[in-house]
Coordinates of C-alpha atoms in Angstrom, one line a residue:
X2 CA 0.0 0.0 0.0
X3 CA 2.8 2.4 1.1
X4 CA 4.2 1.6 -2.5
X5 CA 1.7 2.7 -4.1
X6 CA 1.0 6.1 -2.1
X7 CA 4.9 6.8 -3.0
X8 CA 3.9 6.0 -6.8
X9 CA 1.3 8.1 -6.7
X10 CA 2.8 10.8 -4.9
X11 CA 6.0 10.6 -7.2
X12 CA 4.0 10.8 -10.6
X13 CA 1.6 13.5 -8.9
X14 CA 4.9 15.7 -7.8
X15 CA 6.5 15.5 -11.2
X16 CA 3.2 16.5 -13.2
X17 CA 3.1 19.4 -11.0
X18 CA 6.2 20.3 -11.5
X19 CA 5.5 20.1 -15.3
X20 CA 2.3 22.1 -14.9
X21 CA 3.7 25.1 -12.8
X22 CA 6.9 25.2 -14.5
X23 CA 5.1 25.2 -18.3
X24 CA 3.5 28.5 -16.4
X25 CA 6.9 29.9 -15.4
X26 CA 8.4 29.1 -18.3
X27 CA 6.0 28.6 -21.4
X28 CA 8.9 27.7 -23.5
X29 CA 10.3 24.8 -21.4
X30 CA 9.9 21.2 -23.1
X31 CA 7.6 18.9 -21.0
X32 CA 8.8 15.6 -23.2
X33 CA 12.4 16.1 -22.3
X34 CA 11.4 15.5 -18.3
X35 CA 8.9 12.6 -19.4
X36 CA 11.9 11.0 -20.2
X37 CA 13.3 10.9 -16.3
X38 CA 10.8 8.4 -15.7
X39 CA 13.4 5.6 -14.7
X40 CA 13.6 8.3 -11.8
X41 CA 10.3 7.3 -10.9
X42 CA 10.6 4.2 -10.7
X43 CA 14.1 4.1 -8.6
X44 CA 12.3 6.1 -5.5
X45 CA 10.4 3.1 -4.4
X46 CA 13.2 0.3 -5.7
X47 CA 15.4 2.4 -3.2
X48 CA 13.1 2.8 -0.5
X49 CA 12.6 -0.9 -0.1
X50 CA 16.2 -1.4 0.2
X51 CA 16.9 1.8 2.8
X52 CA 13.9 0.2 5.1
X53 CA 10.8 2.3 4.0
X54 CA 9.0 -0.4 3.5
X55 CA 7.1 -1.6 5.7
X56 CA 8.4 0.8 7.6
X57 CA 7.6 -0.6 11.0
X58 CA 9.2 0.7 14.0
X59 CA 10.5 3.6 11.8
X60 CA 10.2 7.0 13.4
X61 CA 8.3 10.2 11.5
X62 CA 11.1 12.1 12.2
X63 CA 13.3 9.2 10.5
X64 CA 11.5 8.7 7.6
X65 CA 11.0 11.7 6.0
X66 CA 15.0 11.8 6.6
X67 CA 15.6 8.8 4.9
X68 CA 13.2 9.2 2.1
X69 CA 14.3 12.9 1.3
X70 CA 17.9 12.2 1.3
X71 CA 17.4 9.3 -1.0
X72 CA 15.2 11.8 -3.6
X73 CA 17.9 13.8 -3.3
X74 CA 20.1 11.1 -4.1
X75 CA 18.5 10.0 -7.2
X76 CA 18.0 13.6 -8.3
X77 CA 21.8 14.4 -7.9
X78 CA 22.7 11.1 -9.6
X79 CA 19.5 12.1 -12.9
X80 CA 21.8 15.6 -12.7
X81 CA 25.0 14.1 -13.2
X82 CA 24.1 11.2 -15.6
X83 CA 22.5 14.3 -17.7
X84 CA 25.1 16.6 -17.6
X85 CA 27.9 13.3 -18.4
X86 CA 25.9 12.3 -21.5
X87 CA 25.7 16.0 -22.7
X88 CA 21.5 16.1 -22.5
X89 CA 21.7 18.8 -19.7
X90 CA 20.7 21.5 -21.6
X91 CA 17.6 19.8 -22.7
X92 CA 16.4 19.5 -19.3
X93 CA 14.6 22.7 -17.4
X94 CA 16.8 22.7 -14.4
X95 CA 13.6 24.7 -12.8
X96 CA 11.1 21.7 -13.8
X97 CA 13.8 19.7 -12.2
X98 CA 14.3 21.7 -8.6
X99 CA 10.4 21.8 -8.7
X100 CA 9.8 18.0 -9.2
X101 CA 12.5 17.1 -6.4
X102 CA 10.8 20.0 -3.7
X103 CA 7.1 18.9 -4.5
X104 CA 8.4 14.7 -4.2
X105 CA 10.3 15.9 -1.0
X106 CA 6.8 16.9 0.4
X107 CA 4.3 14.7 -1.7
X108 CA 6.0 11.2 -0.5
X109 CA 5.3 12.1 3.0
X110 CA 2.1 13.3 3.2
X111 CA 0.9 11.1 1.0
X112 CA 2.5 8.0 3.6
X113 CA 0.8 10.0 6.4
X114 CA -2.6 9.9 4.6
X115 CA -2.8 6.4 3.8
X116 CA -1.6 5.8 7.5
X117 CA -4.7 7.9 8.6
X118 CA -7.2 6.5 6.5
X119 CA -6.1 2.5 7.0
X120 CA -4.6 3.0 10.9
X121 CA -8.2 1.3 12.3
X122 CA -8.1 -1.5 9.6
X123 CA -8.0 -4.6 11.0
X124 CA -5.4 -6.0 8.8
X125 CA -3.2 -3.0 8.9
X126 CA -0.1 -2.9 10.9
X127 CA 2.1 -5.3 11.9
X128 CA 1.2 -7.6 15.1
X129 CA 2.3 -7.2 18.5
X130 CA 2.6 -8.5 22.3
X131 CA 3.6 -7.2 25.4
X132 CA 5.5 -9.2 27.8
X133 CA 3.8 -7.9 31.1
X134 CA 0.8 -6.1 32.3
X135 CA 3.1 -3.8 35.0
X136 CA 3.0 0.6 34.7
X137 CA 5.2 0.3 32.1
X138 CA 2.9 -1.8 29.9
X139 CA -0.4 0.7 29.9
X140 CA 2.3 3.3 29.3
X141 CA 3.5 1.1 26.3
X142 CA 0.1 0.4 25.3
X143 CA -1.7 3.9 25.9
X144 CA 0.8 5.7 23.5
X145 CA 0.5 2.4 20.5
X146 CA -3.5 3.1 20.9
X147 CA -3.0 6.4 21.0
X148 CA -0.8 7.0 17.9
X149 CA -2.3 4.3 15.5
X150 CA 0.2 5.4 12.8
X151 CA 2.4 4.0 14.2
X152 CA 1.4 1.0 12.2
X153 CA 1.7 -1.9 15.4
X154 CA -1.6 -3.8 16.2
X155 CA -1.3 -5.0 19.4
X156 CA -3.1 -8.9 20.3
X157 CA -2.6 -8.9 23.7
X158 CA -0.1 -9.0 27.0
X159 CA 1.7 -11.9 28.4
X160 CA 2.3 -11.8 32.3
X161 CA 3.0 -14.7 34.9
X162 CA 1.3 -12.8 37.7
X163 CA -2.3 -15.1 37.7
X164 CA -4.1 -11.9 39.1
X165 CA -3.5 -10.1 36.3
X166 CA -4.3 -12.9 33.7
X167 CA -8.0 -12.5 32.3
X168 CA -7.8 -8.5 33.3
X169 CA -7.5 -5.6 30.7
X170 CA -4.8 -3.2 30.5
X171 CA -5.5 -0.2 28.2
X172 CA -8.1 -2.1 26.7
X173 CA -5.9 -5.2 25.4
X174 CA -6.3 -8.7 27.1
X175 CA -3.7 -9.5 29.5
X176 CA -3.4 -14.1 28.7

């Protein structure tokens, strides 16, 4: 699912980029950035192999980091395969700076919507359990519940303590 938000946040960025920059600049060539479409595709071939996906137990604050420095990457890399096979000055170097800012804020907001809307699925996330039912645990539990996108689904706790067994703690069975 997340690969397809990226998809669809890539392709969205770069035909906005292509639509505001054809404003700025009526005489820049939309084709010649079609052709960077292998860029597409290398954002989420890169993201699986950098740990985006699933993305479990991967901060906010992480992954934006590691997403936009590996946009960056690829655009530097688009820049300098361009300018080393001599087809930089077909490229608008303003489409391109637009593309990479509008992908550097699509990608996450688009992650951060489809967390939203599929948080209280029941198949999304990845399971959980939580060895004891203690403080600790409804302080564990109270901030998974609490920040769903966090993308953990937690089945229950595990405690030796019999008087706890059969209870609830932050609404999850304690076994």
């Amino acid at each position: 699912v997340l690969i397809c938000s990226d998809l669809v946040a890539v392709t969205f960025a770069g035909a906005l980029a292509i639509m505001v920059w054809s404003r700025v600049q009526p005489l820049a060539d939309p084709l010649a950035f079609l052709q960077m479409w292998p860029v597409a595709l290398a954002i989420p071939i890169g993201f699986f192999f950098i740990g985006l996906y699933p993305a479990i137990g991967v901060g906010v604050v992480q992954e934006f980091r590691r997403a936009t420095l590996f946009v960056t990457a690829v655009f530097g890399t688009a820049v300098a395969v361009l300018f080393l096979t001599g087809q930089a000055a077909q490229t608008s170097r303003g489409m391109f700076l637009l593309a990479w800012l509008f992908m550097v804020a699509a990608i996450p907001l688009a992650r951060g919507l489809v967390r939203h809307m599929l948080a209280w699925r029941r198949w999304w996330g990845v399971s959980a359990v939580v060895l004891g039912a203690g403080k600790t645990a409804e302080l564990l539990l109270s901030r998974v519940l609490d920040h769903a996108g966090t993308d953990m689904k937690v089945l229950g706790c595990f405690d030796d303590d019999v008087r706890k067994q059969g209870t609830d703690v932050a609404g999850v069975r304690v076994l």
